[in-house]
mmCIF file of N, CA and C in Angstrom:
data_model
loop_
_atom_site.group_PDB
_atom_site.id
_atom_site.type_symbol
_atom_site.label_atom_id
_atom_site.label_comp_id
_atom_site.label_asym_id
_atom_site.label_seq_id
_atom_site.Cartn_x
_atom_site.Cartn_y
_atom_site.Cartn_z
ATOM 1 N N MET O 127 60.396 18.202 -8.418
ATOM 2 C CA MET O 127 59.132 17.724 -8.935
ATOM 3 C C MET O 127 59.305 17.470 -10.421
ATOM 4 N N ASN O 128 58.866 16.333 -10.875
ATOM 5 C CA ASN O 128 58.901 16.052 -12.313
ATOM 6 C C ASN O 128 57.796 16.819 -12.996
ATOM 7 N N PHE O 129 58.091 17.299 -14.189
ATOM 8 C CA PHE O 129 57.093 18.128 -14.851
ATOM 9 C C PHE O 129 56.698 17.649 -16.213
ATOM 10 N N ILE O 130 57.356 16.675 -16.752
ATOM 11 C CA ILE O 130 57.045 16.274 -18.114
ATOM 12 C C ILE O 130 55.879 15.296 -18.076
ATOM 13 N N GLY O 131 54.842 15.616 -18.785
ATOM 14 C CA GLY O 131 53.672 14.750 -18.868
ATOM 15 C C GLY O 131 53.299 14.545 -20.306
ATOM 16 N N LYS O 132 52.345 13.695 -20.532
ATOM 17 C CA LYS O 132 51.877 13.469 -21.898
ATOM 18 C C LYS O 132 51.094 14.683 -22.358
ATOM 19 N N PRO O 133 51.310 15.118 -23.578
ATOM 20 C CA PRO O 133 50.562 16.274 -24.075
ATOM 21 C C PRO O 133 49.082 15.951 -24.166
ATOM 22 N N SER O 134 48.288 16.946 -23.956
ATOM 23 C CA SER O 134 46.847 16.750 -24.075
ATOM 24 C C SER O 134 46.253 17.875 -24.907
ATOM 25 N N LEU O 135 45.135 17.595 -25.503
ATOM 26 C CA LEU O 135 44.455 18.626 -26.280
ATOM 27 C C LEU O 135 44.005 19.761 -25.384
ATOM 28 N N LEU O 136 43.614 19.433 -24.138
ATOM 29 C CA LEU O 136 43.186 20.469 -23.215
ATOM 30 C C LEU O 136 44.332 21.447 -22.942
ATOM 31 N N ALA O 137 45.510 20.944 -22.676
ATOM 32 C CA ALA O 137 46.655 21.818 -22.411
ATOM 33 C C ALA O 137 46.959 22.683 -23.622
ATOM 34 N N ALA O 138 46.863 22.112 -24.792
ATOM 35 C CA ALA O 138 47.117 22.881 -26.009
ATOM 36 C C ALA O 138 46.043 23.951 -26.204
ATOM 37 N N ALA O 139 44.790 23.605 -25.914
ATOM 38 C CA ALA O 139 43.705 24.562 -26.080
ATOM 39 C C ALA O 139 43.825 25.712 -25.094
ATOM 40 N N VAL O 140 44.307 25.422 -23.875
ATOM 41 C CA VAL O 140 44.452 26.449 -22.861
ATOM 42 C C VAL O 140 45.385 27.549 -23.342
ATOM 43 N N PHE O 141 46.360 27.197 -24.132
ATOM 44 C CA PHE O 141 47.321 28.173 -24.637
ATOM 45 C C PHE O 141 46.627 29.274 -25.431
ATOM 46 N N PHE O 142 45.558 28.943 -26.084
ATOM 47 C CA PHE O 142 44.891 29.897 -26.961
ATOM 48 C C PHE O 142 43.695 30.605 -26.324
ATOM 49 N N VAL O 143 43.374 30.268 -25.096
ATOM 50 C CA VAL O 143 42.204 30.831 -24.438
ATOM 51 C C VAL O 143 42.615 32.052 -23.616
ATOM 52 N N SER O 144 41.869 33.115 -23.745
ATOM 53 C CA SER O 144 42.144 34.272 -22.905
ATOM 54 C C SER O 144 41.324 34.162 -21.633
ATOM 55 N N GLY O 145 41.835 34.736 -20.567
ATOM 56 C CA GLY O 145 41.192 34.567 -19.278
ATOM 57 C C GLY O 145 40.342 35.747 -18.861
ATOM 58 N N CYS O 146 39.682 35.578 -17.730
ATOM 59 C CA CYS O 146 38.862 36.619 -17.152
ATOM 60 C C CYS O 146 39.463 36.992 -15.802
ATOM 61 N N THR O 147 38.907 38.005 -15.189
ATOM 62 C CA THR O 147 39.372 38.427 -13.870
ATOM 63 C C THR O 147 38.440 37.863 -12.813
ATOM 64 N N THR O 148 39.030 37.271 -11.777
ATOM 65 C CA THR O 148 38.283 36.707 -10.661
ATOM 66 C C THR O 148 38.620 37.493 -9.402
ATOM 67 N N THR O 149 37.608 37.949 -8.693
ATOM 68 C CA THR O 149 37.815 38.635 -7.425
ATOM 69 C C THR O 149 37.956 37.587 -6.345
ATOM 70 N N ALA O 150 39.110 37.580 -5.665
ATOM 71 C CA ALA O 150 39.401 36.558 -4.656
ATOM 72 C C ALA O 150 39.329 37.151 -3.247
ATOM 73 N N TYR O 151 38.350 37.998 -3.015
ATOM 74 C CA TYR O 151 38.099 38.544 -1.685
ATOM 75 C C TYR O 151 36.613 38.797 -1.553
ATOM 76 N N GLU O 152 36.151 38.903 -0.316
ATOM 77 C CA GLU O 152 34.734 39.158 -0.070
ATOM 78 C C GLU O 152 34.489 40.656 0.022
ATOM 79 N N GLY O 153 33.278 41.044 -0.263
ATOM 80 C CA GLY O 153 32.915 42.446 -0.126
ATOM 81 C C GLY O 153 32.756 43.120 -1.467
ATOM 82 N N PRO O 154 32.538 44.439 -1.418
ATOM 83 C CA PRO O 154 32.290 45.184 -2.645
ATOM 84 C C PRO O 154 33.534 45.289 -3.517
ATOM 85 N N SER O 155 33.316 45.588 -4.783
ATOM 86 C CA SER O 155 34.433 45.808 -5.710
ATOM 87 C C SER O 155 35.251 46.991 -5.232
ATOM 88 N N ARG O 156 36.552 46.909 -5.507
ATOM 89 C CA ARG O 156 37.463 47.986 -5.126
ATOM 90 C C ARG O 156 38.229 48.451 -6.348
ATOM 91 N N LEU O 157 38.772 49.636 -6.269
ATOM 92 C CA LEU O 157 39.609 50.169 -7.333
ATOM 93 C C LEU O 157 40.898 49.361 -7.435
ATOM 94 N N ASP O 158 41.496 49.332 -8.620
ATOM 95 C CA ASP O 158 42.762 48.622 -8.795
ATOM 96 C C ASP O 158 43.852 49.159 -7.869
ATOM 97 N N SER O 159 43.781 50.416 -7.508
ATOM 98 C CA SER O 159 44.773 51.005 -6.605
ATOM 99 C C SER O 159 44.630 50.499 -5.167
ATOM 100 N N GLU O 160 43.512 49.818 -4.866
ATOM 101 C CA GLU O 160 43.259 49.301 -3.518
ATOM 102 C C GLU O 160 43.486 47.803 -3.394
ATOM 103 N N VAL O 161 43.719 47.132 -4.505
ATOM 104 C CA VAL O 161 43.922 45.682 -4.498
ATOM 105 C C VAL O 161 45.209 45.338 -5.234
ATOM 106 N N ALA O 162 45.651 44.108 -5.084
ATOM 107 C CA ALA O 162 46.774 43.588 -5.861
ATOM 108 C C ALA O 162 46.208 42.663 -6.931
ATOM 109 N N THR O 163 46.874 42.604 -8.068
ATOM 110 C CA THR O 163 46.460 41.758 -9.179
ATOM 111 C C THR O 163 47.498 40.664 -9.371
ATOM 112 N N ILE O 164 47.028 39.420 -9.518
ATOM 113 C CA ILE O 164 47.921 38.283 -9.769
ATOM 114 C C ILE O 164 47.547 37.692 -11.121
ATOM 115 N N THR O 165 48.534 37.542 -11.992
ATOM 116 C CA THR O 165 48.326 36.908 -13.291
ATOM 117 C C THR O 165 49.269 35.717 -13.393
ATOM 118 N N SER O 166 49.113 34.937 -14.462
ATOM 119 C CA SER O 166 49.967 33.762 -14.620
ATOM 120 C C SER O 166 50.468 33.653 -16.054
ATOM 121 N N GLU O 167 51.688 33.176 -16.177
ATOM 122 C CA GLU O 167 52.283 32.882 -17.479
ATOM 123 C C GLU O 167 52.839 31.459 -17.415
ATOM 124 N N ARG O 168 52.354 30.617 -18.286
ATOM 125 C CA ARG O 168 52.809 29.224 -18.366
ATOM 126 C C ARG O 168 52.595 28.462 -17.063
ATOM 127 N N THR O 169 51.683 28.959 -16.242
ATOM 128 C CA THR O 169 51.322 28.315 -14.977
ATOM 129 C C THR O 169 49.823 28.451 -14.765
ATOM 130 N N LEU O 170 49.288 27.647 -13.863
ATOM 131 C CA LEU O 170 47.892 27.735 -13.445
ATOM 132 C C LEU O 170 47.860 28.072 -11.966
ATOM 133 N N ILE O 171 47.079 29.040 -11.583
ATOM 134 C CA ILE O 171 46.859 29.334 -10.172
ATOM 135 C C ILE O 171 45.667 28.490 -9.748
ATOM 136 N N THR O 172 45.895 27.601 -8.769
ATOM 137 C CA THR O 172 44.857 26.649 -8.374
ATOM 138 C C THR O 172 44.171 27.009 -7.068
ATOM 139 N N SER O 173 44.861 27.774 -6.215
ATOM 140 C CA SER O 173 44.264 28.155 -4.932
ATOM 141 C C SER O 173 44.863 29.475 -4.463
ATOM 142 N N ILE O 174 44.088 30.170 -3.660
ATOM 143 C CA ILE O 174 44.547 31.391 -3.015
ATOM 144 C C ILE O 174 44.132 31.293 -1.555
ATOM 145 N N ASP O 175 45.121 31.331 -0.677
ATOM 146 C CA ASP O 175 44.895 31.255 0.766
ATOM 147 C C ASP O 175 44.091 30.026 1.165
ATOM 148 N N GLY O 176 44.426 28.883 0.559
ATOM 149 C CA GLY O 176 43.800 27.612 0.910
ATOM 150 C C GLY O 176 42.453 27.360 0.272
ATOM 151 N N LYS O 177 41.951 28.309 -0.487
ATOM 152 C CA LYS O 177 40.661 28.136 -1.153
ATOM 153 C C LYS O 177 40.899 27.870 -2.631
ATOM 154 N N GLU O 178 40.310 26.782 -3.115
ATOM 155 C CA GLU O 178 40.419 26.459 -4.537
ATOM 156 C C GLU O 178 39.767 27.557 -5.356
ATOM 157 N N VAL O 179 40.440 27.957 -6.438
ATOM 158 C CA VAL O 179 39.871 29.001 -7.295
ATOM 159 C C VAL O 179 39.294 28.348 -8.539
ATOM 160 N N PRO O 180 38.243 28.942 -9.103
ATOM 161 C CA PRO O 180 37.647 28.366 -10.311
ATOM 162 C C PRO O 180 38.603 28.503 -11.486
ATOM 163 N N TYR O 181 38.507 27.581 -12.424
ATOM 164 C CA TYR O 181 39.285 27.700 -13.653
ATOM 165 C C TYR O 181 38.886 29.012 -14.303
ATOM 166 N N SER O 182 39.878 29.824 -14.607
ATOM 167 C CA SER O 182 39.566 31.168 -15.091
ATOM 168 C C SER O 182 40.467 31.550 -16.249
ATOM 169 N N GLY O 183 40.578 30.697 -17.237
ATOM 170 C CA GLY O 183 41.365 31.051 -18.409
ATOM 171 C C GLY O 183 42.762 30.479 -18.418
ATOM 172 N N GLY O 184 43.071 29.591 -17.494
ATOM 173 C CA GLY O 184 44.368 28.917 -17.524
ATOM 174 C C GLY O 184 45.545 29.854 -17.398
ATOM 175 N N ASN O 185 46.418 29.806 -18.385
ATOM 176 C CA ASN O 185 47.648 30.592 -18.341
ATOM 177 C C ASN O 185 47.406 32.087 -18.364
ATOM 178 N N TYR O 186 46.215 32.496 -18.649
ATOM 179 C CA TYR O 186 45.928 33.919 -18.765
ATOM 180 C C TYR O 186 44.947 34.394 -17.699
ATOM 181 N N ALA O 187 44.837 33.653 -16.611
ATOM 182 C CA ALA O 187 43.915 34.009 -15.538
ATOM 183 C C ALA O 187 44.416 35.244 -14.801
ATOM 184 N N THR O 188 43.481 36.014 -14.277
ATOM 185 C CA THR O 188 43.803 37.197 -13.490
ATOM 186 C C THR O 188 42.950 37.170 -12.227
ATOM 187 N N PHE O 189 43.606 37.409 -11.083
ATOM 188 C CA PHE O 189 42.919 37.412 -9.792
ATOM 189 C C PHE O 189 43.194 38.718 -9.072
ATOM 190 N N LYS O 190 42.184 39.236 -8.396
ATOM 191 C CA LYS O 190 42.304 40.431 -7.564
ATOM 192 C C LYS O 190 42.257 39.984 -6.108
ATOM 193 N N VAL O 191 43.255 40.424 -5.303
ATOM 194 C CA VAL O 191 43.313 40.085 -3.882
ATOM 195 C C VAL O 191 43.532 41.363 -3.080
ATOM 196 N N LEU O 192 43.162 41.304 -1.807
ATOM 197 C CA LEU O 192 43.431 42.427 -0.920
ATOM 198 C C LEU O 192 44.921 42.443 -0.586
ATOM 199 N N PRO O 193 45.476 43.599 -0.240
ATOM 200 C CA PRO O 193 46.888 43.649 0.142
ATOM 201 C C PRO O 193 47.132 42.768 1.373
ATOM 202 N N GLY O 194 48.347 42.252 1.480
ATOM 203 C CA GLY O 194 48.716 41.431 2.632
ATOM 204 C C GLY O 194 49.407 40.155 2.201
ATOM 205 N N LYS O 195 49.657 39.296 3.175
ATOM 206 C CA LYS O 195 50.341 38.020 2.937
ATOM 207 C C LYS O 195 49.359 37.016 2.347
ATOM 208 N N HIS O 196 49.785 36.355 1.267
ATOM 209 C CA HIS O 196 48.939 35.365 0.602
ATOM 210 C C HIS O 196 49.751 34.124 0.262
ATOM 211 N N THR O 197 49.065 32.995 0.244
ATOM 212 C CA THR O 197 49.650 31.743 -0.225
ATOM 213 C C THR O 197 48.858 31.313 -1.448
ATOM 214 N N ILE O 198 49.558 31.143 -2.565
ATOM 215 C CA ILE O 198 48.881 30.700 -3.781
ATOM 216 C C ILE O 198 49.433 29.347 -4.195
ATOM 217 N N GLY O 199 48.560 28.504 -4.727
ATOM 218 C CA GLY O 199 48.959 27.210 -5.285
ATOM 219 C C GLY O 199 49.201 27.387 -6.770
ATOM 220 N N VAL O 200 50.366 26.935 -7.252
ATOM 221 C CA VAL O 200 50.742 27.134 -8.650
ATOM 222 C C VAL O 200 51.124 25.798 -9.278
ATOM 223 N N LYS O 201 50.501 25.476 -10.408
ATOM 224 C CA LYS O 201 50.845 24.294 -11.200
ATOM 225 C C LYS O 201 51.512 24.724 -12.497
ATOM 226 N N LEU O 202 52.353 23.857 -13.026
ATOM 227 C CA LEU O 202 52.984 24.103 -14.313
ATOM 228 C C LEU O 202 51.985 23.817 -15.430
ATOM 229 N N ASN O 203 51.935 24.702 -16.426
ATOM 230 C CA ASN O 203 51.093 24.502 -17.606
ATOM 231 C C ASN O 203 51.755 25.219 -18.779
ATOM 232 N N ASP O 204 52.924 24.731 -19.149
ATOM 233 C CA ASP O 204 53.750 25.372 -20.169
ATOM 234 C C ASP O 204 53.435 24.753 -21.519
ATOM 235 N N ALA O 205 52.569 25.409 -22.260
ATOM 236 C CA ALA O 205 52.107 24.890 -23.546
ATOM 237 C C ALA O 205 52.995 25.420 -24.665
ATOM 238 N N GLY O 206 54.250 25.003 -24.653
ATOM 239 C CA GLY O 206 55.180 25.395 -25.712
ATOM 240 C C GLY O 206 54.901 24.613 -26.980
ATOM 241 N N ALA O 207 55.829 24.678 -27.878
ATOM 242 C CA ALA O 207 55.671 23.961 -29.152
ATOM 243 C C ALA O 207 55.623 22.451 -28.906
ATOM 244 N N TYR O 208 54.689 21.784 -29.564
ATOM 245 C CA TYR O 208 54.565 20.332 -29.452
ATOM 246 C C TYR O 208 55.874 19.698 -29.883
ATOM 247 N N PRO O 209 56.450 18.725 -29.261
ATOM 248 C CA PRO O 209 55.930 17.947 -28.138
ATOM 249 C C PRO O 209 56.413 18.449 -26.785
ATOM 250 N N ARG O 210 56.706 19.721 -26.630
ATOM 251 C CA ARG O 210 57.269 20.264 -25.402
ATOM 252 C C ARG O 210 56.218 20.803 -24.440
ATOM 253 N N ILE O 211 55.010 20.295 -24.478
ATOM 254 C CA ILE O 211 53.994 20.706 -23.517
ATOM 255 C C ILE O 211 54.350 20.091 -22.168
ATOM 256 N N ARG O 212 54.473 20.941 -21.163
ATOM 257 C CA ARG O 212 54.860 20.480 -19.827
ATOM 258 C C ARG O 212 53.792 20.906 -18.832
ATOM 259 N N TYR O 213 53.466 20.010 -17.919
ATOM 260 C CA TYR O 213 52.486 20.334 -16.894
ATOM 261 C C TYR O 213 52.803 19.555 -15.635
ATOM 262 N N SER O 214 52.232 19.947 -14.533
ATOM 263 C CA SER O 214 52.409 19.222 -13.277
ATOM 264 C C SER O 214 51.045 18.859 -12.720
ATOM 265 N N LYS O 215 51.006 17.766 -11.988
ATOM 266 C CA LYS O 215 49.769 17.335 -11.349
ATOM 267 C C LYS O 215 49.581 18.021 -10.002
ATOM 268 N N ASP O 216 50.683 18.304 -9.328
ATOM 269 C CA ASP O 216 50.631 18.891 -7.998
ATOM 270 C C ASP O 216 50.971 20.379 -8.047
ATOM 271 N N ALA O 217 50.359 21.129 -7.152
ATOM 272 C CA ALA O 217 50.624 22.566 -7.063
ATOM 273 C C ALA O 217 51.699 22.837 -6.022
ATOM 274 N N PHE O 218 52.547 23.802 -6.301
ATOM 275 C CA PHE O 218 53.520 24.311 -5.343
ATOM 276 C C PHE O 218 52.873 25.470 -4.581
ATOM 277 N N PRO O 219 53.028 25.526 -3.251
ATOM 278 C CA PRO O 219 52.564 26.715 -2.537
ATOM 279 C C PRO O 219 53.622 27.820 -2.624
ATOM 280 N N VAL O 220 53.187 29.033 -2.900
ATOM 281 C CA VAL O 220 54.082 30.189 -2.938
ATOM 282 C C VAL O 220 53.496 31.234 -2.000
ATOM 283 N N VAL O 221 54.297 31.685 -1.043
ATOM 284 C CA VAL O 221 53.864 32.700 -0.084
ATOM 285 C C VAL O 221 54.529 34.017 -0.467
ATOM 286 N N PHE O 222 53.734 35.082 -0.511
ATOM 287 C CA PHE O 222 54.296 36.390 -0.835
ATOM 288 C C PHE O 222 53.445 37.490 -0.217
ATOM 289 N N LEU O 223 54.014 38.700 -0.152
ATOM 290 C CA LEU O 223 53.326 39.862 0.391
ATOM 291 C C LEU O 223 52.843 40.732 -0.763
ATOM 292 N N ALA O 224 51.532 40.823 -0.919
ATOM 293 C CA ALA O 224 50.936 41.607 -2.007
ATOM 294 C C ALA O 224 50.723 43.036 -1.533
ATOM 295 N N GLU O 225 51.062 43.978 -2.407
ATOM 296 C CA GLU O 225 50.868 45.390 -2.101
ATOM 297 C C GLU O 225 49.786 45.965 -3.008
ATOM 298 N N ALA O 226 49.013 46.883 -2.456
ATOM 299 C CA ALA O 226 47.919 47.516 -3.205
ATOM 300 C C ALA O 226 48.463 48.218 -4.445
ATOM 301 N N GLY O 227 47.720 48.067 -5.550
ATOM 302 C CA GLY O 227 48.065 48.749 -6.791
ATOM 303 C C GLY O 227 49.140 48.059 -7.614
ATOM 304 N N LYS O 228 49.687 46.952 -7.127
ATOM 305 C CA LYS O 228 50.754 46.270 -7.858
ATOM 306 C C LYS O 228 50.220 45.045 -8.589
ATOM 307 N N VAL O 229 50.921 44.672 -9.643
ATOM 308 C CA VAL O 229 50.563 43.508 -10.454
ATOM 309 C C VAL O 229 51.684 42.486 -10.320
ATOM 310 N N TYR O 230 51.307 41.237 -10.056
ATOM 311 C CA TYR O 230 52.257 40.150 -9.891
ATOM 312 C C TYR O 230 51.987 39.085 -10.936
ATOM 313 N N VAL O 231 53.030 38.370 -11.341
ATOM 314 C CA VAL O 231 52.882 37.313 -12.343
ATOM 315 C C VAL O 231 53.608 36.062 -11.853
ATOM 316 N N THR O 232 52.933 34.910 -12.007
ATOM 317 C CA THR O 232 53.589 33.631 -11.709
ATOM 318 C C THR O 232 54.127 33.063 -13.011
ATOM 319 N N ARG O 233 55.301 32.437 -12.935
ATOM 320 C CA ARG O 233 55.885 31.780 -14.111
ATOM 321 C C ARG O 233 56.812 30.669 -13.632
ATOM 322 N N PRO O 234 57.093 29.707 -14.508
ATOM 323 C CA PRO O 234 57.977 28.610 -14.110
ATOM 324 C C PRO O 234 59.451 28.989 -14.261
ATOM 325 N N VAL O 235 60.265 28.433 -13.370
ATOM 326 C CA VAL O 235 61.721 28.511 -13.482
ATOM 327 C C VAL O 235 62.196 27.067 -13.543
ATOM 328 N N TYR O 236 62.887 26.726 -14.610
ATOM 329 C CA TYR O 236 63.329 25.354 -14.800
ATOM 330 C C TYR O 236 64.701 25.130 -14.182
ATOM 331 N N LYS O 237 64.832 23.995 -13.490
ATOM 332 C CA LYS O 237 66.101 23.580 -12.909
ATOM 333 C C LYS O 237 66.691 22.516 -13.825
ATOM 334 N N SER O 238 67.849 22.016 -13.461
ATOM 335 C CA SER O 238 68.446 20.945 -14.262
ATOM 336 C C SER O 238 67.577 19.694 -14.189
ATOM 337 N N GLY O 239 67.619 18.919 -15.238
ATOM 338 C CA GLY O 239 66.789 17.715 -15.284
ATOM 339 C C GLY O 239 65.341 18.074 -15.533
ATOM 340 N N ASN O 240 64.448 17.260 -15.039
ATOM 341 C CA ASN O 240 63.017 17.445 -15.269
ATOM 342 C C ASN O 240 62.321 18.042 -14.060
ATOM 343 N N THR O 241 62.858 19.132 -13.531
ATOM 344 C CA THR O 241 62.242 19.772 -12.371
ATOM 345 C C THR O 241 62.028 21.256 -12.631
ATOM 346 N N TRP O 242 61.142 21.829 -11.850
ATOM 347 C CA TRP O 242 60.827 23.244 -11.964
ATOM 348 C C TRP O 242 60.359 23.755 -10.612
ATOM 349 N N HIS O 243 60.264 25.044 -10.467
ATOM 350 C CA HIS O 243 59.601 25.661 -9.322
ATOM 351 C C HIS O 243 58.959 26.963 -9.796
ATOM 352 N N PRO O 244 57.900 27.389 -9.105
ATOM 353 C CA PRO O 244 57.236 28.629 -9.508
ATOM 354 C C PRO O 244 57.960 29.847 -8.950
ATOM 355 N N GLU O 245 57.831 30.933 -9.667
ATOM 356 C CA GLU O 245 58.372 32.213 -9.243
ATOM 357 C C GLU O 245 57.227 33.212 -9.338
ATOM 358 N N ILE O 246 57.171 34.155 -8.412
ATOM 359 C CA ILE O 246 56.201 35.241 -8.529
ATOM 360 C C ILE O 246 56.996 36.536 -8.542
ATOM 361 N N SER O 247 56.692 37.365 -9.542
ATOM 362 C CA SER O 247 57.424 38.612 -9.748
ATOM 363 C C SER O 247 56.458 39.775 -9.824
ATOM 364 N N GLU O 248 56.948 40.949 -9.453
ATOM 365 C CA GLU O 248 56.160 42.151 -9.627
ATOM 366 C C GLU O 248 56.343 42.628 -11.056
ATOM 367 N N ARG O 249 55.242 42.911 -11.719
ATOM 368 C CA ARG O 249 55.305 43.384 -13.099
ATOM 369 C C ARG O 249 55.158 44.902 -13.100
ATOM 370 N N THR O 250 56.145 45.551 -13.686
ATOM 371 C CA THR O 250 56.103 47.005 -13.829
ATOM 372 C C THR O 250 56.403 47.312 -15.285
ATOM 373 N N GLY O 251 55.397 47.699 -16.036
ATOM 374 C CA GLY O 251 55.591 47.937 -17.469
ATOM 375 C C GLY O 251 55.990 46.641 -18.150
ATOM 376 N N LEU O 252 57.103 46.658 -18.856
ATOM 377 C CA LEU O 252 57.586 45.470 -19.550
ATOM 378 C C LEU O 252 58.545 44.661 -18.697
ATOM 379 N N ASN O 253 58.922 45.176 -17.531
ATOM 380 C CA ASN O 253 59.903 44.502 -16.679
ATOM 381 C C ASN O 253 59.236 43.785 -15.529
ATOM 382 N N SER O 254 59.920 42.766 -14.994
ATOM 383 C CA SER O 254 59.453 42.062 -13.808
ATOM 384 C C SER O 254 60.620 41.906 -12.858
ATOM 385 N N SER O 255 60.343 41.991 -11.561
ATOM 386 C CA SER O 255 61.369 41.717 -10.565
ATOM 387 C C SER O 255 60.857 40.626 -9.656
ATOM 388 N N THR O 256 61.703 39.673 -9.326
ATOM 389 C CA THR O 256 61.297 38.511 -8.540
ATOM 390 C C THR O 256 60.912 38.922 -7.127
ATOM 391 N N VAL O 257 59.760 38.442 -6.693
ATOM 392 C CA VAL O 257 59.285 38.673 -5.322
ATOM 393 C C VAL O 257 59.558 37.442 -4.484
ATOM 394 N N ARG O 258 59.253 36.263 -5.033
ATOM 395 C CA ARG O 258 59.394 35.024 -4.258
ATOM 396 C C ARG O 258 59.599 33.846 -5.196
ATOM 397 N N GLN O 259 60.521 32.950 -4.822
ATOM 398 C CA GLN O 259 60.730 31.713 -5.590
ATOM 399 C C GLN O 259 60.481 30.535 -4.700
#
């Protein structure tokens, strides 16, 4: 997938906006130990389990999901130093198994040329381990 697009003020502004937490399940609120948390770095989460999610802070969005298998749509939104702002029009689907109490982060992995793919990793403290590419 090609990822280089024309820079936009919106993409640049997203870099500086902090996000909110969106609950992506039905029912009452649950403790963090009962749900999984998904965050994004240099990516946008556009859907969870086939349902479009509201814009929730761009690269800093946080979503709470119930444990289990999930499919998330991930777009590139890498607002690096100008003119290196990179974004994608289409979302990649990423399937992974979320565990209760764990935090996951989506981020881009760049391949040779102008292509990329999303990666989702479990975040533990300052370290991350890849769950799915």
